[in-house]
Amino acid sequence: MTPELTKSLAHGMRRIRTVEETIAARYSEQEMRCPTHLSSGQEAVSAAAGALLRHSDLAVSGHRAHAHYLAKGGSLNAMIAEIYGRVTGCARGKGGSMHLIDEAVGFMGSTAIVGGTVPVGVGLGYSLMIKGGDDIACIFLGDAVVETGVFHEALNFATLKNLPVLFICENNFYSVYSPLEVRQPTAREIHEKIAGYGIHTASGDGNDVAAVHAVMSDAITKIRAGGGPAFLEFSTFRWREHCGPNYDDDLGYRPDPMIEEWTARDPISLFEGKALADGRLIQGEIDAMQQEIDTEVNAAFDFARSSEFPPAEEADMHVFADQMTGGPL
Amino acid sequence: MRSFANEIRDGLDQALAEDPGVLVFGLGVPDPKGVFGTTLDLQEKYGEKRVFDMPTSENAMTGIAIGAALGGFKPVLTHQRLDFALLSMDQLVNNAAKWHFMFGGKRSVPITIRMILGRGWGQGPTHSQNLQSWFAHIPGLKVVMPALASDAKGLLLSSIFDPNPVIFLEHRWLHNAQTEAADTNKPIPLGEANLLREGDAVTVVSVSYMTIEALHAVDVLKEQGISCDLIDLRSISPIDWPKIEKSVKKTGKLLVLDTGFKSFGIAAEIMAHITETCFRDLTLPPARLTAPDYSESTSPALTKDYHIRAEHIAARIGDMTDRDVSIEPILNARGAAHDVPGNWFTGPF
């Protein structure tokens, strides 16, 4: 791995972690007044995707979307302002944490209904197929999404039409408090079940960013070459509660050994530890990187908190569009 | 003479020809029957990428239409019955209707969803539902319900090129309706009702196939000295309130006709709105004729009095105007059984 890529992955993970932990630290101030799903502990998959996707690739996501949006290049200021309900937010305060959008970098939207953006991503893939070229559509999803009918319907169509669509499944083993084994048969892993569609599938350790990058790079190369859709499963672990700023393992829904094993395998220290050991990174670079990230994140919170709220008359605006908002084909 | 189905097909043809972004898909779209003739030959003309059959995946295909729209296209998705499209309510309500709103106006979703409404010929409980009020209840969806063959193409073109999601409801009994009107290729703006008949006795507000029954009733009553305003809504969201209010202020009497169930339906909303806005102009309580609050059965023996027909409309207008009216001319003119739109219809669906 090149020093540039090493720095890029470390930076991507640290930036997401810092944003999420700052949200967690400030949530009790009661100024971020919306449900918020944090990705602390799950940064590796997003950071790898961010290093591999272009702005002209089109991505969608679900309720836990901060990391995906940031990795794709979405504006940090606009995201934090959106969570603060300000008019400078990426959705002018209409959507909050779960409805992120930055079309300028190809982040086409995240929504709150589990599985709801999967067919939207496939439809974006259909539009890319007609237009030609080698851009791809990327759908971020969690382990619960593969339990929905719409996921299988959309995957069937993507396979049928050989569409340039990358399905990235982050399996964190829990849907809120419900473990995987009460929701899915576990004799086969998710990616093994999906392999039945006959598309390219692969899996990896979602806390090992180098491994994720390698698996993802291979899949993206195949898709760009016209190989059709691919499904990747990465196991990972969310540190905090499903929704909100706190730790909730006092509730006892996850076994202690599991918590210990996964939190010990922090994706940032795992990756940086190796890079420091083999000399691809030096501690001074990491410190400088973190300082730069802290400055950026603090500035984003300052931006959000100093932004205006949307005027009251915007509450009933945007129900209908007066004109087409997309450009010509 | 051109049929309603021909007009729909010509509208799709024109849209596909005018704009390379228009896509047409749905179960059976390229098959030999072409969705009651409305999609015939379009795949041959525009290719398999723009006109195609689809998996039986109503919900995902609606989401795929939304995604294609976000990717710059203008998809038209067709369902052979509204009842099948109920599987797509999540994508319609949570995504299509809200995308423009929930992203602060960043991107509209120009999709058109054609759904066909069944009636009679044993369509039964799950092939005959007229759930227009469901869609009209959702902010962000437009709902279009053409009645006249001469309006079908113009309304479809406006729907396809509207920047918002449009539910386009085609009544199966209208597909063979004929028009002699000039073939204009002109879009008809959504939200403009059509005053089909003028009079001062009663304001009759109607949608979709009910407008055909209403035309028979109103024309027969005119020969008996009772002249009514007949307003064909053409779209129920947006709805042309000014035209309805203006008529009610003139007549003082409102009769609303709807193909859907009675309770919490379009008729209920129109009666409520007119009661709020024109209460002092009303000389009678507003009235409605709709489907009853139970599902349509399959046996013809159980559907005889299920649907509103012209004679029911004429009789009600007679009651509202305190006039004895004769429904004999309507019954005498009716050449077909109660469960078919005309003898041209011999099934199967």
XYZ file of C-alpha atoms in Angstrom:
678
model
C 0.000 0.000 0.000
C 1.295 3.417 -0.977
C 1.966 6.072 1.675
C -0.695 8.253 0.018
C -3.371 5.565 0.306
C -2.284 4.764 3.845
C -2.716 8.400 4.840
C -5.980 8.661 2.972
C -7.504 5.657 4.774
C -6.252 6.778 8.173
C -7.540 10.265 7.532
C -10.917 8.992 6.312
C -11.438 6.866 9.422
C -10.210 9.517 11.851
C -12.403 12.178 10.272
C -15.540 10.025 10.589
C -14.647 9.034 14.162
C -14.040 12.628 15.183
C -17.327 13.819 13.684
C -19.320 11.029 15.346
C -17.657 11.411 18.731
C -18.127 15.177 18.640
C -21.815 14.665 17.948
C -21.972 12.216 20.851
C -20.187 14.663 23.146
C -22.458 17.566 22.270
C -25.768 15.731 21.873
C -26.773 16.366 25.482
C -26.708 20.101 24.808
C -30.151 19.442 23.248
C -29.363 21.466 20.161
C -29.252 18.484 17.788
C -32.937 17.677 18.035
C -33.354 14.609 15.868
C -32.739 10.847 15.986
C -29.046 10.297 15.214
C -27.361 6.986 14.370
C -23.609 7.056 14.876
C -20.977 4.967 13.098
C -18.199 4.970 15.694
C -16.345 1.673 15.363
C -17.618 1.110 11.806
C -15.390 3.613 9.979
C -13.285 1.213 7.913
C -15.854 0.258 5.264
C -16.737 3.879 4.550
C -13.129 5.038 4.467
C -12.223 2.329 1.933
C -15.248 3.160 -0.217
C -14.334 6.833 -0.063
C -10.835 6.070 -1.360
C -12.225 4.055 -4.287
C -15.375 5.832 -5.461
C -15.408 8.831 -7.781
C -17.659 11.835 -7.407
C -19.358 10.736 -10.624
C -20.301 7.397 -9.018
C -23.739 7.647 -7.408
C -24.329 6.494 -3.835
C -27.346 6.024 -1.567
C -27.625 4.932 2.037
C -29.963 4.359 4.972
C -30.489 5.676 8.470
C -26.853 5.284 9.631
C -25.383 7.339 6.801
C -22.991 9.937 8.253
C -19.912 7.851 7.457
C -21.037 7.030 3.911
C -21.920 10.631 3.146
C -18.626 11.954 4.511
C -16.550 9.289 2.777
C -18.234 10.050 -0.548
C -17.163 13.667 -0.137
C -20.376 15.175 1.218
C -20.023 18.624 2.759
C -19.301 18.336 6.489
C -20.666 21.819 7.171
C -23.959 21.011 5.436
C -24.303 17.713 7.342
C -23.717 19.188 10.784
C -25.989 22.131 9.970
C -28.670 19.642 8.871
C -28.434 17.801 12.183
C -28.736 21.167 13.942
C -31.873 21.882 11.866
C -30.410 24.941 10.179
C -31.260 26.427 6.802
C -27.664 25.873 5.687
C -28.160 22.122 6.132
C -27.953 19.840 3.134
C -31.758 19.503 3.177
C -32.500 22.988 4.581
C -33.513 21.377 7.867
C -36.241 19.222 6.326
C -34.472 15.895 6.797
C -32.034 15.829 9.708
C -29.427 13.173 10.385
C -31.175 10.428 8.398
C -31.756 12.443 5.209
C -28.394 13.459 3.821
C -27.750 14.572 0.267
C -24.880 16.134 -1.664
C -25.461 15.586 -5.350
C -22.332 17.556 -6.293
C -20.244 14.602 -5.080
C -22.710 11.899 -6.146
C -24.274 11.272 -2.747
C -27.852 11.056 -3.986
C -29.651 10.572 -0.697
C -30.102 8.558 2.465
C -33.501 7.764 3.946
C -34.935 6.323 7.130
C -36.890 3.275 5.929
C -34.730 0.140 6.091
C -34.155 -1.048 2.521
C -35.911 1.973 1.049
C -32.987 3.271 -0.983
C -31.915 -0.106 -2.375
C -34.175 0.049 -5.451
C -33.379 3.749 -5.814
C -29.706 2.831 -6.086
C -30.520 0.148 -8.646
C -32.547 2.709 -10.616
C -29.525 5.019 -10.558
C -27.534 2.048 -11.871
C -30.086 1.651 -14.672
C -29.643 5.316 -15.615
C -25.845 4.860 -15.682
C -26.211 1.739 -17.851
C -28.224 3.659 -20.469
C -25.813 6.584 -20.424
C -22.789 4.293 -20.870
C -19.379 4.970 -19.337
C -17.926 3.180 -16.347
C -19.439 5.010 -13.390
C -21.204 2.818 -10.868
C -24.030 3.049 -8.358
C -23.151 2.170 -4.778
C -25.734 1.084 -2.217
C -24.756 1.097 1.456
C -26.897 -1.252 3.525
C -26.975 -3.044 6.838
C -27.586 -6.679 7.723
C -31.330 -6.096 8.292
C -31.821 -4.868 4.738
C -31.288 -8.351 3.315
C -34.414 -9.391 5.255
C -36.615 -7.041 3.209
C -38.480 -8.065 0.100
C -37.522 -4.932 -1.764
C -33.821 -5.788 -1.455
C -34.297 -9.127 -3.215
C -36.599 -7.577 -5.822
C -34.027 -4.908 -6.585
C -31.110 -7.341 -6.611
C -33.048 -9.594 -8.995
C -33.478 -6.681 -11.418
C -29.860 -5.525 -11.091
C -28.737 -9.070 -11.896
C -31.244 -9.470 -14.735
C -30.003 -6.286 -16.430
C -26.327 -6.725 -15.461
C -26.306 -3.259 -13.924
C -23.208 -1.470 -12.573
C -24.278 -1.630 -8.937
C -22.155 -2.282 -5.860
C -24.042 -3.500 -2.795
C -21.983 -2.880 0.352
C -23.402 -4.662 3.388
C -22.079 -3.689 6.816
C -23.070 -6.551 9.087
C -22.904 -5.315 12.667
C -24.918 -8.310 13.898
C -27.715 -6.302 15.513
C -30.844 -4.560 14.325
C -31.445 -2.234 17.259
C -31.425 -4.899 20.030
C -32.353 -7.893 17.847
C -29.423 -10.199 17.110
C -28.889 -11.714 13.691
C -29.836 -15.216 14.829
C -33.439 -14.255 15.659
C -33.818 -12.610 12.257
C -32.030 -14.815 9.744
C -31.013 -18.435 9.333
C -27.311 -18.386 10.125
C -26.135 -21.688 8.643
C -24.869 -19.641 5.715
C -23.427 -16.166 5.930
C -25.252 -13.340 4.180
C -22.855 -13.182 1.232
C -23.173 -16.947 0.766
C -26.924 -16.643 0.479
C -26.608 -13.775 -1.995
C -24.152 -15.811 -4.095
C -27.204 -17.788 -5.207
C -28.019 -14.928 -7.581
C -24.906 -15.789 -9.535
C -23.270 -12.397 -9.090
C -19.814 -11.582 -7.728
C -19.835 -11.784 -3.937
C -17.093 -11.492 -1.363
C -16.692 -10.838 2.326
C -14.122 -9.463 4.673
C -13.232 -8.210 8.101
C -14.959 -4.843 8.217
C -12.552 -3.562 10.866
C -9.501 -4.209 8.703
C -9.512 -1.257 6.331
C -6.714 -2.656 4.154
C -8.632 -5.905 3.665
C -11.849 -4.013 2.937
C -10.013 -1.837 0.429
C -8.607 -4.877 -1.382
C -11.965 -6.694 -1.582
C -13.780 -3.541 -2.656
C -11.160 -2.542 -5.199
C -11.438 -5.937 -6.880
C -15.254 -5.722 -7.015
C -15.290 -2.148 -8.328
C -12.807 -3.033 -11.052
C -15.075 -5.892 -12.159
C -18.185 -3.689 -12.153
C -16.505 -0.881 -14.093
C -15.429 -3.441 -16.687
C -19.062 -4.408 -17.289
C -19.155 -7.423 -14.984
C -22.521 -6.517 -13.498
C -23.534 -6.119 -9.880
C -21.472 -7.237 -6.890
C -22.393 -7.823 -3.253
C -19.846 -7.401 -0.479
C -20.367 -8.267 3.188
C -18.150 -6.791 5.883
C -18.578 -7.731 9.508
C -18.138 -4.872 11.921
C -19.407 -3.534 15.231
C -21.091 -0.334 16.353
C -19.727 0.976 19.595
C -22.633 3.080 20.752
C -26.386 2.498 21.008
C -28.436 1.952 17.842
C -29.760 5.483 17.961
C -28.322 8.187 20.135
C -25.059 9.340 21.731
C -24.704 6.821 24.561
C -23.213 3.420 25.254
C -25.956 0.946 26.118
C -24.142 -2.287 26.841
C -25.338 -2.078 30.432
C -28.578 -3.495 28.982
C -26.812 -6.779 28.353
C -28.075 -7.398 24.814
C -24.599 -8.132 23.448
C -22.380 -10.784 25.066
C -19.392 -9.379 26.985
C -16.764 -11.385 25.072
C -18.174 -10.038 21.812
C -17.982 -6.448 23.049
C -14.432 -6.957 24.317
C -13.233 -8.649 21.144
C -14.627 -6.031 18.807
C -13.762 -2.927 20.773
C -10.219 -4.235 21.129
C -10.150 -4.407 17.359
C -10.625 -0.674 16.823
C -10.185 -0.214 13.044
C -8.136 2.951 13.446
C -5.565 1.604 15.921
C -5.389 -1.728 14.065
C -4.483 -0.003 10.814
C -2.256 2.709 12.217
C -0.446 0.249 14.498
C 0.707 -1.777 11.494
C 1.530 1.301 9.427
C 3.595 2.772 12.259
C 5.392 -0.548 12.743
C 6.393 -0.867 9.098
C 7.162 2.819 8.690
C 4.399 3.819 6.291
C 3.177 6.319 8.840
C 4.977 8.243 11.551
C 3.326 9.462 14.740
C 3.952 13.090 13.835
C 1.892 12.684 10.667
C -0.986 11.196 12.618
C -0.869 14.001 15.153
C -0.869 16.646 12.439
C -3.703 14.885 10.658
C -5.795 14.759 13.820
C -5.118 18.411 14.522
C -6.283 19.348 11.068
C -9.425 17.197 11.467
C -10.202 18.723 14.871
C -9.956 22.179 13.363
C -12.239 21.229 10.485
C -14.834 19.553 12.708
C -14.873 22.388 15.227
C -15.328 24.831 12.383
C -18.264 22.763 11.064
C -19.978 22.865 14.466
C -19.336 26.602 14.681
C -20.788 26.990 11.189
C -23.882 25.011 12.104
C -24.496 26.747 15.400
C -24.034 30.195 13.906
C -26.337 29.430 10.963
C -29.923 30.632 10.893
C -32.864 28.316 11.376
C -35.049 28.048 8.272
C -37.772 30.696 8.249
C -41.150 29.387 9.452
C -42.647 29.839 6.008
C -40.425 27.053 4.665
C -42.428 24.456 6.649
C -44.902 23.928 3.807
C -42.494 24.621 0.960
C -41.080 21.944 -1.371
C -44.197 19.728 -1.340
C -44.273 19.946 -5.122
C -41.577 21.039 -7.543
C -42.492 23.823 -9.952
C -39.931 22.700 -12.475
C -37.606 19.814 -13.243
C -34.606 20.029 -10.936
C -32.266 17.693 -12.802
C -30.355 18.820 -15.841
C -30.871 17.437 -19.355
C -29.593 13.940 -20.031
C -62.527 8.047 -34.382
C -59.833 7.153 -31.903
C -60.209 5.175 -28.699
C -59.067 6.123 -25.207
C -56.532 3.253 -25.394
C -55.215 4.585 -28.736
C -54.854 8.018 -27.194
C -52.825 6.634 -24.279
C -50.598 4.760 -26.710
C -50.145 7.853 -28.864
C -49.314 9.896 -25.790
C -46.586 7.434 -24.785
C -45.327 7.357 -28.370
C -45.168 11.141 -28.521
C -43.394 11.419 -25.162
C -40.837 8.753 -26.118
C -40.207 10.515 -29.431
C -39.919 13.992 -27.923
C -37.627 13.174 -25.014
C -34.896 10.500 -24.917
C -35.276 10.485 -21.127
C -38.744 8.942 -21.217
C -38.819 5.239 -20.231
C -41.890 2.974 -20.332
C -42.017 -0.258 -18.366
C -44.407 -2.550 -16.583
C -45.623 -6.111 -16.560
C -46.779 -6.971 -20.065
C -45.737 -3.696 -21.694
C -44.121 -5.356 -24.761
C -46.385 -8.415 -24.824
C -48.741 -9.173 -27.738
C -51.690 -7.451 -26.040
C -49.675 -4.416 -24.918
C -51.641 -3.521 -21.771
C -55.052 -3.285 -23.459
C -53.435 -1.872 -26.575
C -51.858 1.091 -24.806
C -48.217 0.055 -25.326
C -48.321 -1.809 -28.634
C -45.211 -1.611 -30.840
C -43.430 0.873 -28.564
C -40.557 -1.489 -27.777
C -39.937 -2.156 -31.472
C -39.841 1.590 -32.048
C -37.740 2.730 -29.084
C -35.690 -0.312 -28.090
C -35.442 -2.621 -25.111
C -33.565 -0.187 -22.888
C -36.356 2.405 -22.987
C -39.431 0.172 -23.234
C -39.383 -3.101 -21.330
C -41.211 -5.802 -19.454
C -40.333 -6.193 -15.792
C -40.129 -8.656 -12.927
C -43.223 -9.040 -10.732
C -41.635 -6.690 -8.223
C -43.971 -3.735 -7.911
C -42.264 -2.160 -4.919
C -38.678 -2.375 -6.206
C -39.670 -1.342 -9.726
C -41.244 1.797 -8.270
C -38.005 2.508 -6.413
C -36.059 1.792 -9.595
C -38.269 4.297 -11.405
C -37.440 6.823 -8.681
C -33.715 6.102 -9.024
C -33.872 6.408 -12.798
C -35.664 9.742 -12.331
C -32.888 10.931 -10.006
C -30.507 9.828 -12.747
C -32.189 12.202 -15.205
C -34.927 10.041 -16.745
C -38.724 10.342 -16.843
C -40.051 6.825 -16.232
C -43.628 5.731 -16.873
C -44.474 2.600 -14.871
C -47.639 0.678 -15.728
C -49.705 -1.640 -13.524
C -52.480 -3.743 -15.079
C -54.573 -3.077 -11.975
C -54.283 -0.585 -9.134
C -54.608 -3.505 -6.729
C -51.165 -4.850 -7.749
C -49.586 -1.448 -7.144
C -50.525 -1.610 -3.469
C -47.278 -3.549 -3.062
C -45.457 -0.352 -3.977
C -46.957 1.936 -1.335
C -43.662 2.170 0.594
C -41.753 3.516 -2.383
C -44.615 5.776 -3.448
C -45.333 7.265 -0.033
C -41.946 7.252 1.685
C -39.729 8.011 -1.294
C -41.486 9.372 -4.393
C -43.901 11.666 -2.585
C -41.319 13.008 -0.153
C -38.010 13.164 -2.006
C -38.378 16.792 -3.080
C -39.682 17.839 0.334
C -37.343 15.892 2.601
C -34.223 17.022 0.769
C -35.258 20.661 0.913
C -36.148 20.957 -2.771
C -32.843 19.542 -4.016
C -34.355 17.117 -6.514
C -37.820 16.368 -7.853
C -38.988 12.910 -8.919
C -40.625 13.054 -12.362
C -42.269 9.646 -12.517
C -45.690 8.651 -13.817
C -47.395 5.560 -12.425
C -50.252 4.277 -14.579
C -52.720 2.139 -12.665
C -55.786 0.587 -14.240
C -59.051 0.511 -12.305
C -61.255 -2.532 -12.739
C -65.048 -2.863 -12.615
C -67.576 -5.563 -13.375
C -67.062 -8.850 -15.234
C -66.319 -10.591 -11.976
C -63.249 -8.477 -11.192
C -64.003 -9.179 -7.572
C -62.532 -7.810 -4.357
C -58.898 -7.447 -5.506
C -59.202 -6.364 -9.140
C -61.679 -3.538 -8.735
C -60.452 -1.171 -6.061
C -60.629 2.566 -6.728
C -58.280 3.885 -4.049
C -57.623 7.328 -5.516
C -58.246 8.896 -2.106
C -55.236 7.030 -0.681
C -52.921 8.724 -3.128
C -54.635 12.114 -3.001
C -54.215 12.022 0.792
C -50.426 11.976 0.466
C -48.741 15.376 0.119
C -46.393 15.295 -2.849
C -48.368 12.974 -5.125
C -50.472 14.250 -8.012
C -53.483 12.151 -8.971
C -54.942 12.292 -12.476
C -58.171 10.551 -13.524
C -59.116 11.114 -17.154
C -62.674 10.390 -18.274
C -62.932 11.468 -21.895
C -60.880 9.829 -24.617
C -60.166 13.309 -25.933
C -58.440 14.195 -22.643
C -56.430 11.002 -22.243
C -53.369 11.951 -24.278
C -53.169 15.562 -23.145
C -53.376 14.594 -19.486
C -50.838 11.802 -19.920
C -48.342 14.143 -21.591
C -48.711 16.661 -18.769
C -48.214 13.870 -16.247
C -45.055 12.536 -17.898
C -43.468 15.974 -18.178
C -44.580 17.131 -14.732
C -41.560 17.393 -12.388
C -43.457 15.512 -9.656
C -44.687 11.946 -9.161
C -48.074 11.513 -10.799
C -50.525 8.655 -10.230
C -52.407 8.295 -13.516
C -55.584 6.256 -13.021
C -57.157 4.722 -16.119
C -60.560 3.136 -15.722
C -60.738 -0.142 -17.614
C -64.231 0.695 -18.867
C -62.872 3.743 -20.663
C -60.298 2.061 -22.861
C -62.814 1.555 -25.659
C -64.409 5.012 -25.317
C -64.148 6.919 -28.582
C -63.327 10.487 -29.477
C -63.830 12.513 -32.609
C -61.991 15.519 -31.202
C -59.078 16.907 -33.197
C -55.755 15.192 -32.533
C -53.868 18.151 -31.072
C -50.828 16.690 -29.278
C -51.345 19.441 -26.722
C -50.781 18.796 -23.030
C -53.765 19.553 -20.775
C -52.654 21.320 -17.579
C -53.127 19.283 -14.400
C -55.617 20.809 -11.990
C -57.989 22.232 -14.601
C -61.426 20.672 -14.400
C -63.614 20.596 -17.477
C -67.137 22.025 -17.398
C -68.802 19.530 -19.741
C -72.424 20.683 -19.403
C -73.907 23.932 -18.143
C -77.073 24.477 -16.165
C -78.360 25.986 -12.945
C -80.242 23.112 -11.292
C -77.464 21.106 -9.628
C -73.655 21.084 -9.660
C -72.567 17.546 -10.547
C -68.872 16.897 -9.826
C -67.485 13.716 -11.294
C -64.285 11.795 -12.040
C -63.109 9.075 -14.356
C -65.744 6.595 -15.591
C -68.483 8.194 -13.460
C -68.336 11.137 -15.832
C -69.587 8.912 -18.660
C -72.585 7.795 -16.615
C -73.142 11.401 -15.547
C -73.165 12.619 -19.156
C -75.985 10.185 -19.973
C -77.964 11.264 -16.934
C -77.455 15.001 -17.406
C -78.301 14.884 -21.117
C -81.504 12.909 -20.531
C -82.554 15.283 -17.751
C -81.946 18.287 -19.979
C -84.624 16.941 -22.330
C -86.887 16.873 -19.283
C -86.187 20.521 -18.496
C -83.505 20.069 -15.798
C -80.116 21.545 -16.701
C -77.078 20.793 -14.576
C -73.483 21.903 -14.420
C -71.355 18.800 -14.981
C -67.738 19.233 -13.894
C -65.273 16.511 -14.866
C -62.374 16.961 -12.447
C -59.701 15.299 -14.646
C -57.268 15.542 -11.746
C -58.101 15.256 -8.055
C -54.691 16.414 -6.854
C -54.351 19.214 -7.668
C -58.101 19.840 -7.690
C -59.882 22.762 -9.345
C -61.676 24.220 -6.313
C -62.481 27.561 -7.976
C -64.498 25.875 -10.718
C -66.487 23.787 -8.218
C -67.073 26.737 -5.876
C -68.181 28.993 -8.708
C -70.729 26.438 -9.872
C -72.082 25.765 -6.376
C -72.512 29.499 -5.799
C -74.723 29.459 -8.890
C -76.745 26.287 -8.265
C -76.759 25.986 -4.461
C -76.824 22.214 -4.864
C -73.889 19.779 -4.986
C -73.871 16.141 -6.073
C -70.481 14.415 -6.086
C -69.852 11.177 -7.983
C -66.915 8.908 -7.253
C -65.864 5.439 -8.332
C -64.335 4.730 -4.905
C -65.722 3.577 -1.576
C -68.015 6.041 0.193
C -66.334 6.702 3.530
C -63.277 8.981 3.721
C -63.189 9.266 -0.048
C -62.880 11.969 -2.686
C -66.614 12.709 -2.469
C -66.327 13.198 1.282
C -63.472 15.661 0.814
C -65.316 17.674 -1.827
C -68.464 17.821 0.302
C -66.432 18.928 3.317
C -64.591 21.599 1.354
C -67.769 23.008 -0.169
C -69.480 22.967 3.209
C -66.574 24.998 4.590
C -66.333 27.469 1.721
C -69.874 27.750 0.319
C -72.084 26.907 3.298
C -74.335 29.905 2.879
C -74.755 29.298 -0.837
C -76.059 25.767 -0.319
C -79.812 25.296 -0.413
C -79.559 21.562 0.246
C -77.087 19.363 2.099
C -74.382 18.187 -0.307
C -74.985 14.700 -1.715
C -72.808 11.897 -3.051
C -73.134 8.737 -5.078
C -70.217 6.356 -4.733
C -69.376 2.689 -4.421
C -70.676 1.292 -1.123
C -68.449 0.534 1.861
C -67.868 -3.089 0.940
C -65.796 -4.790 -1.724
C -67.090 -5.717 -5.146
C -68.113 -9.367 -5.364
C -67.413 -11.603 -8.313
C -70.831 -13.111 -9.136
C -72.922 -10.865 -11.431
C -75.825 -11.634 -9.131
C -74.044 -9.748 -6.349
C -72.995 -6.688 -8.362
C -76.352 -5.593 -9.830
C -76.722 -2.674 -7.446
C -73.093 -2.249 -6.539
C -72.084 0.431 -9.037
C -73.638 3.798 -9.641
C -75.187 4.093 -13.083
C -76.812 6.935 -15.012
C -80.301 6.063 -13.785
C -79.202 6.405 -10.162
C -77.685 9.798 -10.922
C -80.813 11.019 -12.735
C -83.069 9.828 -9.935
C -80.947 11.577 -7.305
C -80.940 14.826 -9.251
C -84.739 14.491 -9.464
C -84.888 14.179 -5.667
C -82.570 17.149 -5.193
C -84.658 19.350 -7.505
C -88.056 18.105 -6.302
C -88.918 17.029 -9.806
C -90.419 13.875 -11.170
C -87.931 12.533 -13.648
C -88.190 9.618 -16.040
C -85.280 7.221 -16.142
C -86.904 5.167 -18.887
C -84.865 6.776 -21.688
C -81.651 5.770 -19.889
C -82.756 2.198 -19.325
C -83.983 1.910 -22.900
C -80.685 3.172 -24.280
C -78.669 0.690 -22.251
C -77.814 -2.147 -24.583
C -75.521 -4.158 -22.370
C -75.668 -6.066 -19.101
C -74.823 -4.266 -15.860
C -71.394 -5.889 -15.504
C -69.865 -4.768 -18.807
C -69.190 -1.327 -20.268
C -70.797 -2.337 -23.579
C -71.227 -5.330 -25.754
C -67.711 -4.784 -27.123
C -66.407 -6.145 -23.845
C -66.408 -9.932 -23.673
C -63.790 -10.423 -20.981
C -61.535 -11.752 -19.744
C -60.332 -8.744 -17.715
